[in-house]
Coordinates of N, CA and C and ligand atoms in Angstrom, one line a residue:
M6 N 1.2 -1.1 -0.2 CA 0.0 0.6 -0.1 C 1.0 1.2 -0.2
D7 N 0.1 2.1 -1.0 CA 0.9 3.5 -0.9 C 0.5 4.8 -0.2
E8 N 0.8 5.0 1.1 CA -0.2 5.2 1.5 C 0.0 6.9 1.5
K9 N 1.3 7.5 1.0 CA 2.3 8.4 0.7 C 1.7 8.9 -0.4
L10 N 1.7 8.3 -2.0 CA 0.9 8.6 -2.5 C -0.8 8.8 -2.6
F11 N -1.5 8.0 -2.2 CA -2.6 7.9 -2.0 C -3.1 9.4 -1.5
G12 N -2.1 10.0 -0.1 CA -1.9 10.8 0.6 C -2.2 12.4 -0.3
A13 N -1.3 11.8 -1.5 CA -1.0 13.3 -2.6 C -1.8 13.5 -3.2
V14 N -2.6 12.5 -3.4 CA -3.9 12.5 -5.0 C -4.8 13.1 -4.1
D15 N -5.1 12.8 -2.3 CA -6.0 13.5 -2.3 C -5.9 14.6 -2.0
A16 N -4.4 15.1 -1.7 CA -4.0 16.6 -1.9 C -4.7 17.4 -2.7
F17 N -3.8 16.5 -3.8 CA -4.2 17.5 -5.3 C -5.6 18.0 -5.7
V18 N -6.5 16.5 -5.4 CA -8.2 17.0 -5.3 C -8.2 18.3 -4.6
G19 N -8.0 17.7 -3.0 CA -8.2 19.1 -2.4 C -7.8 20.6 -2.8
E20 N -6.8 20.7 -3.1 CA -6.5 21.8 -4.0 C -6.8 22.1 -5.1
T21 N -8.2 21.4 -5.5 CA -8.3 21.8 -7.3 C -9.9 21.6 -7.0
I22 N -10.6 20.3 -6.8 CA -12.2 20.5 -7.1 C -12.9 20.2 -5.7
V23 N -12.0 20.0 -4.3 CA -12.4 19.6 -2.8 C -11.5 20.7 -2.1
S24 N -12.6 21.7 -2.1 CA -12.2 22.6 -1.5 C -11.9 22.3 0.1
E25 N -11.6 22.9 1.0 CA -11.7 22.5 3.0 C -11.2 24.4 2.9
D26 N -12.5 24.3 4.0 CA -12.1 25.8 4.5 C -11.5 26.2 5.7
E27 N -11.3 27.5 6.2 CA -11.2 27.4 7.2 C -11.8 26.6 9.0
V28 N -13.0 26.7 8.3 CA -14.1 26.3 9.5 C -14.0 24.9 9.0
L29 N -14.0 24.1 8.9 CA -13.4 22.7 8.5 C -12.0 22.9 9.1
R30 N -11.0 23.0 8.6 CA -9.5 23.0 9.5 C -9.5 23.5 10.6
G31 N -10.4 24.0 11.4 CA -10.8 24.1 12.8 C -11.1 23.8 13.1
A32 N -12.5 23.0 12.4 CA -12.9 21.5 13.3 C -11.7 20.7 13.5
I33 N -11.2 20.2 12.8 CA -10.3 19.0 13.0 C -8.5 19.5 13.8
E34 N -8.9 21.0 13.8 CA -7.2 21.5 14.1 C -8.4 21.5 16.3
A35 N -9.6 21.2 16.2 CA -10.0 21.0 17.1 C -9.9 20.2 17.8
A36 N -11.0 19.4 17.1 CA -10.4 17.5 17.4 C -9.1 16.8 17.9
E37 N -7.9 17.5 16.9 CA -6.8 17.5 17.2 C -6.3 17.9 18.7
V38 N -6.8 18.6 18.9 CA -6.1 19.6 20.5 C -6.8 19.8 21.3
A39 N -8.1 18.3 20.9 CA -8.8 18.0 21.9 C -8.8 16.2 22.1
G40 N -7.5 16.0 21.4 CA -7.2 14.4 21.7 C -8.1 13.6 21.0
L41 N -8.8 13.8 20.3 CA -9.9 12.9 19.1 C -9.2 12.2 18.4
P42 N -9.2 10.9 18.3 CA -8.6 10.3 16.5 C -9.2 10.8 15.5
A43 N -7.5 11.2 14.7 CA -8.1 12.0 13.6 C -8.9 10.5 12.1
I44 N -10.1 10.1 12.7 CA -10.4 9.4 12.2 C -11.7 9.5 11.3
Q45 N -12.0 11.2 11.1 CA -13.1 11.4 10.0 C -12.4 11.2 8.6
V46 N -14.2 11.3 7.9 CA -14.1 11.3 6.6 C -13.1 12.4 6.0
S47 N -12.4 11.6 5.3 CA -11.1 12.3 3.9 C -12.6 13.4 3.4
P48 N -11.5 14.7 3.1 CA -12.4 15.7 2.4 C -12.9 15.4 0.6
P49 N -12.2 14.3 -0.2 CA -13.2 13.8 -0.8 C -14.1 12.9 -0.5
Q50 N -14.5 12.3 0.3 CA -14.9 11.6 0.9 C -16.7 12.2 1.5
G51 N -15.7 13.2 2.6 CA -17.0 14.8 3.0 C -18.2 14.9 1.4
K52 N -16.9 15.0 0.8 CA -17.6 16.1 -0.9 C -18.5 15.2 -0.8
L53 N -18.4 13.7 -1.8 CA -19.2 13.1 -2.1 C -21.1 12.7 -0.7
L54 N -20.6 13.1 0.3 CA -21.8 13.1 1.6 C -22.8 13.9 1.2
Q55 N -21.6 14.9 0.6 CA -22.5 16.0 0.2 C -23.9 16.0 -1.2
L56 N -22.5 15.3 -2.0 CA -23.4 15.2 -3.3 C -24.4 14.4 -2.7
L57 N -24.6 13.5 -2.1 CA -25.7 12.7 -2.1 C -26.7 13.0 -1.1
V58 N -26.5 14.1 -0.1 CA -26.8 14.9 0.4 C -28.1 15.5 -0.3
R59 N -27.4 16.3 -1.6 CA -27.7 17.0 -2.9 C -29.0 16.1 -3.4
L60 N -27.7 15.6 -4.2 CA -28.6 14.0 -5.4 C -30.0 13.8 -4.8
V61 N -30.5 13.3 -3.1 CA -31.8 12.8 -2.5 C -32.3 13.8 -2.1
G62 N -31.9 14.8 -2.3 CA -32.6 16.6 -1.7 C -33.2 16.2 -0.6
A63 N -31.7 15.6 0.9 CA -32.4 15.5 1.7 C -32.8 16.9 2.9
R64 N -33.4 16.1 3.3 CA -33.8 17.2 4.4 C -33.9 16.6 6.1
R65 N -33.5 15.5 6.1 CA -34.0 14.9 7.0 C -32.4 14.0 7.2
I66 N -31.5 13.9 8.1 CA -30.4 12.8 8.1 C -30.1 12.2 9.6
L67 N -29.9 11.0 9.3 CA -29.3 10.3 10.9 C -27.7 10.2 10.3
E68 N -26.6 10.7 11.6 CA -25.3 10.0 11.5 C -25.3 9.3 12.5
F69 N -24.8 7.9 12.4 CA -24.0 7.4 13.0 C -22.5 7.7 13.7
G70 N -22.2 8.3 15.0 CA -20.8 8.6 15.3 C -20.6 10.1 14.7
T71 N -20.3 11.3 15.7 CA -19.9 12.2 15.4 C -18.5 12.3 15.5
L72 N -17.9 12.0 16.0 CA -16.2 12.3 16.3 C -16.6 13.8 16.7
G73 N -15.6 14.6 16.0 CA -15.4 16.1 16.3 C -16.5 17.2 15.5
G74 N -17.2 16.6 14.6 CA -18.4 17.0 13.6 C -18.5 17.8 12.3
Y75 N -17.1 16.7 12.0 CA -16.6 17.1 10.6 C -17.6 16.9 9.6
S76 N -18.2 15.3 9.6 CA -18.7 14.5 8.6 C -20.3 15.3 8.8
A77 N -20.6 15.8 9.8 CA -21.9 16.3 10.6 C -21.8 17.6 9.7
I78 N -20.8 18.6 9.6 CA -20.4 20.1 9.3 C -20.7 20.1 7.7
L79 N -20.4 18.8 7.4 CA -20.1 18.5 5.5 C -21.9 18.3 5.6
M80 N -22.2 17.6 5.6 CA -23.4 17.1 5.4 C -24.7 18.2 5.7
A81 N -24.4 19.3 7.0 CA -25.5 19.7 7.4 C -25.2 21.8 6.1
R82 N -24.1 21.8 5.6 CA -24.3 22.6 4.9 C -24.6 22.4 3.7
A83 N -24.8 21.0 3.5 CA -25.6 20.1 1.6 C -26.9 20.8 2.6
L84 N -27.4 21.2 3.1 CA -29.0 20.5 3.4 C -29.8 21.8 3.3
P85 N -30.6 22.0 2.7 CA -31.8 23.4 2.9 C -31.7 23.9 4.4
E86 N -32.4 25.3 4.4 CA -32.6 25.7 5.5 C -32.8 25.0 6.7
D87 N -34.0 24.4 6.5 CA -35.2 24.1 7.0 C -34.3 22.4 6.9
G88 N -33.6 21.8 7.0 CA -32.9 20.4 6.7 C -32.3 20.9 8.3
R89 N -32.4 18.7 8.7 CA -31.9 18.6 10.1 C -30.9 17.3 9.8
L90 N -29.8 17.4 10.8 CA -29.7 16.1 11.4 C -29.1 15.6 12.3
I91 N -29.9 14.5 12.6 CA -29.4 14.2 14.1 C -27.9 13.4 14.1
S92 N -27.1 13.6 15.3 CA -25.8 13.0 15.3 C -26.4 12.2 16.6
L93 N -25.6 11.2 16.5 CA -24.9 10.1 17.7 C -23.5 9.6 18.0
E94 N -23.2 10.1 19.1 CA -22.1 9.8 20.0 C -22.2 9.3 21.3
A95 N -21.3 7.8 21.0 CA -21.3 7.8 22.4 C -20.3 8.5 24.2
R96 N -19.8 9.0 23.0 CA -18.4 9.6 24.0 C -18.7 11.3 24.2
A97 N -19.5 11.8 25.5 CA -19.6 13.2 25.8 C -18.7 14.0 25.4
E98 N -17.1 13.6 26.0 CA -16.3 14.2 25.4 C -16.4 15.1 23.6
Y99 N -16.5 13.9 23.5 CA -16.5 14.0 22.0 C -17.8 15.5 21.3
A100 N -18.6 14.8 21.7 CA -19.8 15.5 21.7 C -19.4 17.0 21.8
E101 N -18.9 17.4 23.1 CA -19.2 18.8 23.9 C -17.9 19.3 22.4
V102 N -16.9 19.0 21.8 CA -15.9 19.0 21.0 C -16.8 19.6 19.5
A103 N -17.2 18.6 19.9 CA -18.5 18.0 18.0 C -19.5 19.7 17.8
R104 N -19.8 20.1 19.5 CA -21.2 21.2 19.1 C -20.6 22.3 19.2
A105 N -19.2 22.3 19.9 CA -18.4 23.4 19.3 C -18.4 23.8 17.6
S106 N -17.6 22.9 17.2 CA -17.7 23.0 16.2 C -18.8 23.4 15.5
I107 N -19.5 22.8 15.4 CA -20.7 22.6 14.6 C -21.2 24.0 14.5
D108 N -21.1 24.1 16.2 CA -21.7 26.0 16.3 C -20.7 26.9 15.3
A109 N -19.3 26.6 15.6 CA -18.8 27.7 14.5 C -19.3 27.6 13.5
A110 N -19.4 26.3 12.9 CA -19.5 26.4 11.5 C -20.8 27.0 10.8
G111 N -21.4 27.2 12.0 CA -22.6 28.3 11.5 C -23.7 27.1 11.2
V112 N -24.0 26.1 11.8 CA -24.6 24.9 11.2 C -25.6 24.7 12.7
G113 N -25.3 25.5 13.7 CA -26.0 24.6 14.9 C -27.2 24.1 14.9
E114 N -28.1 25.0 14.0 CA -29.1 25.6 14.4 C -29.8 23.7 13.8
K115 N -29.8 23.3 12.8 CA -29.4 22.0 12.1 C -29.3 20.7 12.5
V116 N -28.3 20.8 13.3 CA -28.0 19.9 13.6 C -27.9 19.0 15.0
E117 N -28.1 18.3 15.6 CA -29.1 17.7 17.3 C -28.3 16.6 17.5
I118 N -27.1 16.6 18.1 CA -26.5 15.9 18.6 C -26.8 14.9 19.8
R119 N -27.4 13.6 20.1 CA -27.5 12.8 20.8 C -26.3 11.8 21.3
V120 N -26.3 12.0 22.8 CA -24.9 11.5 23.2 C -25.0 9.9 23.9
G121 N -24.8 8.9 24.2 CA -24.8 7.7 24.3 C -24.5 6.8 23.6
P122 N -24.7 5.8 23.5 CA -24.3 4.8 23.0 C -25.7 4.5 21.7
A123 N -25.4 4.6 20.8 CA -26.4 4.4 19.6 C -27.3 3.9 19.5
L124 N -27.0 2.2 19.7 CA -28.1 1.4 19.9 C -29.2 2.2 21.5
E125 N -28.7 2.8 22.3 CA -29.6 3.4 23.1 C -30.6 4.1 23.0
A126 N -30.5 5.8 21.8 CA -30.4 6.4 21.5 C -31.8 6.4 20.4
L127 N -32.0 4.8 19.6 CA -32.9 4.8 18.2 C -34.0 4.9 19.4
P128 N -34.3 4.1 20.2 CA -35.8 3.8 20.6 C -36.4 5.9 20.7
G129 N -35.8 6.6 21.3 CA -36.4 7.7 21.3 C -36.0 8.5 19.8
L130 N -35.8 7.9 19.3 CA -35.8 8.0 17.2 C -37.0 7.4 16.7
E131 N -38.1 6.7 17.3 CA -38.6 6.3 16.9 C -40.2 7.0 16.5
G132 N -41.0 6.8 15.3 CA -42.2 7.7 15.5 C -42.1 8.8 14.7
K133 N -41.0 9.3 14.7 CA -40.4 10.4 14.1 C -40.7 10.6 12.4
E134 N -40.2 11.5 11.2 CA -40.8 11.0 10.1 C -39.6 10.2 9.7
P135 N -39.7 9.6 8.5 CA -38.3 8.7 8.1 C -37.5 9.5 7.3
F136 N -36.3 8.7 7.7 CA -35.0 10.1 7.5 C -34.9 9.2 5.3
D137 N -33.6 10.6 5.1 CA -34.0 10.9 4.1 C -32.5 10.0 3.5
L138 N -31.3 10.2 4.2 CA -30.2 9.9 4.3 C -29.4 9.2 5.5
V139 N -28.9 8.7 5.9 CA -28.7 7.6 6.7 C -26.7 7.4 6.8
F140 N -26.2 8.2 7.8 CA -24.4 7.4 7.6 C -24.3 7.0 8.6
I141 N -23.8 5.8 8.7 CA -23.7 5.1 9.5 C -21.7 4.7 9.6
D142 N -21.4 5.6 10.7 CA -19.8 5.2 11.1 C -19.7 5.6 12.2
A143 N -20.2 4.9 13.4 CA -19.9 4.6 14.4 C -18.8 3.1 14.3
D144 N -19.9 2.6 16.0 CA -18.5 1.8 16.6 C -19.0 0.6 15.1
K145 N -18.3 -0.7 14.1 CA -18.4 -1.1 13.3 C -18.6 -2.3 13.4
V146 N -18.6 -2.9 14.7 CA -19.3 -4.5 14.9 C -21.0 -3.9 14.8
N147 N -21.5 -3.0 15.0 CA -22.6 -3.0 15.3 C -23.4 -2.4 13.8
T148 N -22.5 -1.8 12.9 CA -22.7 -1.8 11.8 C -24.4 -2.2 11.2
P149 N -24.3 -3.4 11.1 CA -25.5 -3.9 10.7 C -26.9 -4.0 11.2
N150 N -26.9 -4.1 13.0 CA -27.3 -3.4 13.4 C -28.0 -2.0 12.8
Y151 N -27.3 -1.5 13.1 CA -27.9 0.3 12.8 C -28.8 0.4 10.7
F152 N -28.2 -0.9 10.3 CA -28.4 -0.8 9.1 C -29.8 -0.8 9.2
A153 N -29.8 -2.4 10.2 CA -31.4 -2.9 9.8 C -32.1 -1.6 10.1
W154 N -31.9 -1.5 11.3 CA -32.8 0.4 11.9 C -33.2 1.1 10.8
A155 N -32.2 1.2 10.1 CA -31.8 2.6 9.4 C -33.1 2.0 8.3
L156 N -32.6 0.7 7.4 CA -33.8 0.4 6.8 C -35.0 0.5 6.8
E157 N -35.4 0.6 8.3 CA -37.3 1.0 8.4 C -37.5 1.8 8.7
R158 N -36.2 2.9 8.5 CA -36.5 3.7 8.6 C -36.2 4.9 8.0
T159 N -35.8 4.6 6.6 CA -35.9 5.9 5.7 C -36.6 5.6 4.4
R160 N -36.6 6.9 4.3 CA -38.0 6.8 2.9 C -37.4 6.0 1.6
P161 N -38.3 5.6 0.7 CA -38.2 5.1 -0.6 C -37.4 6.2 -0.8
G162 N -36.3 5.8 -1.7 CA -35.6 6.9 -2.5 C -34.5 7.1 -1.4
G163 N -34.5 7.2 -0.8 CA -33.2 7.6 0.0 C -32.4 6.8 0.2
L164 N -31.2 7.0 1.0 CA -30.1 6.7 0.7 C -29.4 6.0 2.6
I165 N -28.7 4.9 2.5 CA -28.0 4.6 3.5 C -26.4 4.5 3.5
V166 N -25.5 4.7 3.4 CA -24.0 5.0 3.6 C -23.6 4.4 5.0
A167 N -22.4 2.8 4.7 CA -22.1 2.3 5.3 C -20.2 3.0 5.9
D168 N -20.2 3.6 6.5 CA -18.4 3.6 6.0 C -17.9 2.6 6.5
N169 N -16.5 2.5 6.1 CA -15.2 1.7 6.8 C -15.6 -0.2 6.3
V170 N -16.4 -0.7 5.5 CA -16.7 -2.0 5.6 C -15.4 -2.9 4.7
V171 N -14.7 -2.2 4.0 CA -14.2 -2.9 3.7 C -12.9 -3.4 4.2
R172 N -12.4 -2.4 5.1 CA -11.1 -2.2 6.5 C -10.0 -3.0 5.8
G173 N -9.2 -2.6 5.5 CA -8.0 -3.5 4.4 C -8.1 -4.7 3.7
G174 N -9.4 -4.6 3.1 CA -9.6 -6.2 2.4 C -10.4 -7.0 3.1
T175 N -10.0 -7.2 4.5 CA -10.6 -7.9 5.2 C -12.3 -8.4 5.5
L176 N -12.8 -7.7 4.2 CA -14.0 -8.1 4.3 C -14.6 -9.4 3.2
A177 N -12.5 -9.4 2.2 CA -13.3 -10.6 1.5 C -12.5 -12.1 2.2
D178 N -12.0 -12.2 3.7 CA -11.4 -13.1 5.1 C -12.8 -13.1 5.5
P179 N -13.2 -14.4 5.2 CA -14.3 -15.1 6.3 C -13.3 -15.3 7.8
G180 N -12.1 -15.4 7.7 CA -11.8 -15.3 9.0 C -11.1 -14.4 9.5
G181 N -11.2 -13.0 9.3 CA -10.9 -11.9 9.7 C -12.2 -11.1 11.0
D182 N -11.7 -10.2 11.8 CA -12.1 -10.2 13.2 C -13.4 -9.4 13.3
E183 N -13.8 -9.8 15.1 CA -15.4 -9.0 14.5 C -15.6 -8.1 14.0
A184 N -14.6 -6.7 13.5 CA -15.6 -5.6 12.7 C -15.7 -6.4 11.5
A185 N -14.8 -7.0 10.9 CA -14.9 -7.1 9.2 C -16.2 -8.4 9.3
L186 N -15.8 -9.3 10.3 CA -17.1 -10.0 10.0 C -18.5 -9.2 10.1
A187 N -18.9 -8.5 10.6 CA -19.7 -7.9 10.9 C -20.1 -6.9 9.5
Q188 N -19.1 -6.8 8.4 CA -19.1 -6.3 7.5 C -19.7 -7.0 6.6
R189 N -18.8 -8.5 6.6 CA -19.9 -9.4 5.6 C -21.1 -9.6 5.9
R190 N -21.7 -9.6 6.9 CA -22.4 -9.8 8.0 C -23.9 -9.0 7.2
L191 N -23.3 -7.6 7.4 CA -23.6 -6.8 6.4 C -24.6 -7.1 4.8
H192 N -23.3 -7.2 3.8 CA -23.7 -7.5 2.4 C -24.4 -8.5 2.5
E193 N -24.1 -9.9 3.1 CA -24.5 -11.2 3.1 C -26.1 -10.7 3.5
M194 N -26.4 -9.8 4.3 CA -28.2 -9.7 4.6 C -28.8 -8.9 3.4
L195 N -27.8 -7.8 3.0 CA -28.4 -7.3 1.8 C -28.6 -7.9 0.3
S196 N -28.0 -9.7 0.4 CA -28.0 -10.2 -0.8 C -29.4 -10.3 -1.0
G197 N -29.8 -11.0 -2.2 CA -31.3 -11.0 -1.8 C -32.2 -10.5 -1.7
D198 N -31.9 -8.7 -1.1 CA -33.4 -7.8 -0.1 C -33.5 -7.0 -0.8
S199 N -35.2 -7.3 -1.3 CA -35.5 -6.0 -2.8 C -35.8 -5.1 -2.4
R200 N -35.9 -5.0 -1.0 CA -36.0 -3.5 -0.5 C -34.5 -2.7 -0.7
V201 N -33.0 -3.1 -1.1 CA -32.4 -2.3 -1.1 C -32.0 -2.6 -2.7
S202 N -31.2 -1.9 -3.3 CA -30.2 -2.2 -4.5 C -28.4 -1.4 -3.6
A203 N -27.8 -2.0 -3.1 CA -26.7 -1.7 -3.2 C -25.4 -1.8 -4.1
T204 N -24.8 -1.3 -3.2 CA -22.5 -1.5 -4.4 C -22.0 -1.1 -2.9
T205 N -20.7 -1.6 -2.9 CA -19.7 -1.2 -2.5 C -18.5 -1.0 -3.1
I206 N -18.0 0.5 -2.8 CA -17.2 1.3 -3.2 C -15.4 0.8 -2.5
Q207 N -14.9 0.4 -3.0 CA -13.3 0.4 -2.5 C -12.5 2.2 -2.8
T208 N -11.7 1.9 -1.1 CA -11.5 3.4 -1.4 C -9.9 3.6 -0.7
V209 N -8.7 4.7 -1.5 CA -7.7 4.5 -0.6 C -7.5 5.9 -0.7
G210 N -6.5 6.3 0.3 CA -6.6 7.8 0.7 C -5.7 7.6 1.9
G211 N -5.7 8.9 2.6 CA -5.2 9.2 3.4 C -4.6 8.7 4.4
K212 N -5.9 7.8 5.1 CA -6.4 6.8 5.6 C -6.0 5.3 5.6
G213 N -5.6 5.3 3.9 CA -5.7 3.3 3.9 C -7.0 3.4 3.3
Y214 N -6.5 1.5 3.2 CA -7.5 1.3 2.8 C -9.0 0.7 2.9
D215 N -9.9 1.2 2.3 CA -11.2 0.8 3.0 C -12.1 1.2 1.9
G216 N -13.7 1.5 2.5 CA -14.6 1.1 1.3 C -15.9 1.8 1.7
F217 N -16.9 1.9 1.4 CA -18.1 2.3 2.0 C -19.3 1.9 1.2
L218 N -20.1 1.6 1.9 CA -21.4 1.0 0.7 C -22.2 1.8 0.8
I219 N -23.1 2.0 -0.3 CA -24.1 2.9 -0.4 C -25.6 1.9 -0.9
A220 N -26.5 1.8 -0.5 CA -27.9 1.5 -0.1 C -28.9 2.6 -0.9
L221 N -29.8 2.6 -2.3 CA -30.7 3.1 -2.3 C -31.8 2.6 -1.8
V222 N -32.7 2.7 -0.7 CA -34.0 2.2 -0.3 C -34.9 2.2 -1.4
E223 N -35.5 1.1 -1.8 CA -35.9 0.9 -3.8 C -37.9 1.1 -2.5
P224 N -38.8 1.4 -3.3 CA -40.1 1.2 -3.7 C -40.4 0.4 -2.7
V225 N -41.5 -0.4 -2.0 CA -41.7 -1.5 -1.6 C -43.0 -2.1 -2.2
Ligands
SAH315 N1 -18.3 10.8 11.2 C1 -17.1 11.0 11.6 C2 -16.4 10.0 12.0 C3 -16.7 8.6 13.3 S1 -15.7 8.3 14.4 C4 -16.4 11.9 11.1 O1 -16.4 11.2 9.7 O2 -16.2 13.1 11.0 C5 -16.4 6.7 14.9 C6 -17.1 7.9 15.9 O3 -18.3 6.6 16.5 C7 -16.3 8.3 17.3 O4 -16.8 9.2 17.6 C8 -16.7 7.4 18.3 O5 -16.7 7.5 19.8 C9 -18.3 6.8 17.9 N2 -18.9 5.9 18.2 C10 -18.4 4.6 19.0 N3 -18.9 3.9 19.4 C11 -20.2 4.3 19.3 C12 -21.4 3.9 19.8 N4 -21.8 3.2 20.3 N5 -22.7 4.7 19.6 C13 -22.5 5.6 19.0 N6 -21.1 6.3 18.9 C14 -19.9 5.4 19.1
DHB316 C1 -11.9 3.9 12.8 C2 -13.1 4.5 12.3 C3 -13.9 5.4 10.7 O1 -15.1 5.8 11.2 C4 -13.0 5.4 10.1 O2 -13.3 5.8 9.4 C5 -12.0 4.8 10.5 C6 -11.0 4.0 11.8 C7 -11.3 3.3 13.7 O3 -12.3 3.4 15.3 O4 -10.4 3.0 13.4
MG317 MG1 -15.5 6.0 8.7

């Protein structure tokens, strides 16, 4: 793996078609200062999220895994004025950093962070309007559980995106670790499920070799 080269390509894309402004750099900086791991989506991946938000005309977004708020800021920016994003974060200290960065980005009104393990937050989201887009990016072992929940609560024509499903290629390894096996389970679960049409795209970049799954929710 040539991570230096992948990083250089991301950097060139960043200098040309994917701009990261002061506010986003500030969010990364604040997260770093607070000691959060630098595992946010890359700028090109974040731009893809923004394009997807716009393509589906999303007004309601659910995110699993806030970290320092980087992906939340990007998606919130792509929402219309009355659009809303709920982001679930297990760690209160991360949520605090995210809250400050999201407010500083000027999208505070659009974003609600709910602190606690996502599985415990889900009952509180029942009975609301369906989501237009769900971004799953929290604890990887639970990705299939989050997906199953999201599938029932995303409108037809909406999208469910799951990050980190390829995991250095361990997706292809039946003897991988728990997190990798969970991604295999997710794929097996979707195989032959007519409620979604999905694909997985492998990615390289500064963070290495991984990939994301994108699923379009079909009308029933
Ligand atoms: N989406 C973010 C990155 C998220 S990193 C971005 O791209 O900017 C994964 C996050 O999931 C971490 O902040 C971690 O604390 C959180 N997390 C881990 N387990 C969780 C759980 N059970 N419920 C909610 N969040 C969880
Ligand atoms: C990790 C989590 C992520 O969401 C990611 O994109 C990369 C790494 C992690 O937990 O290590
Ligand atoms: Mg991720």
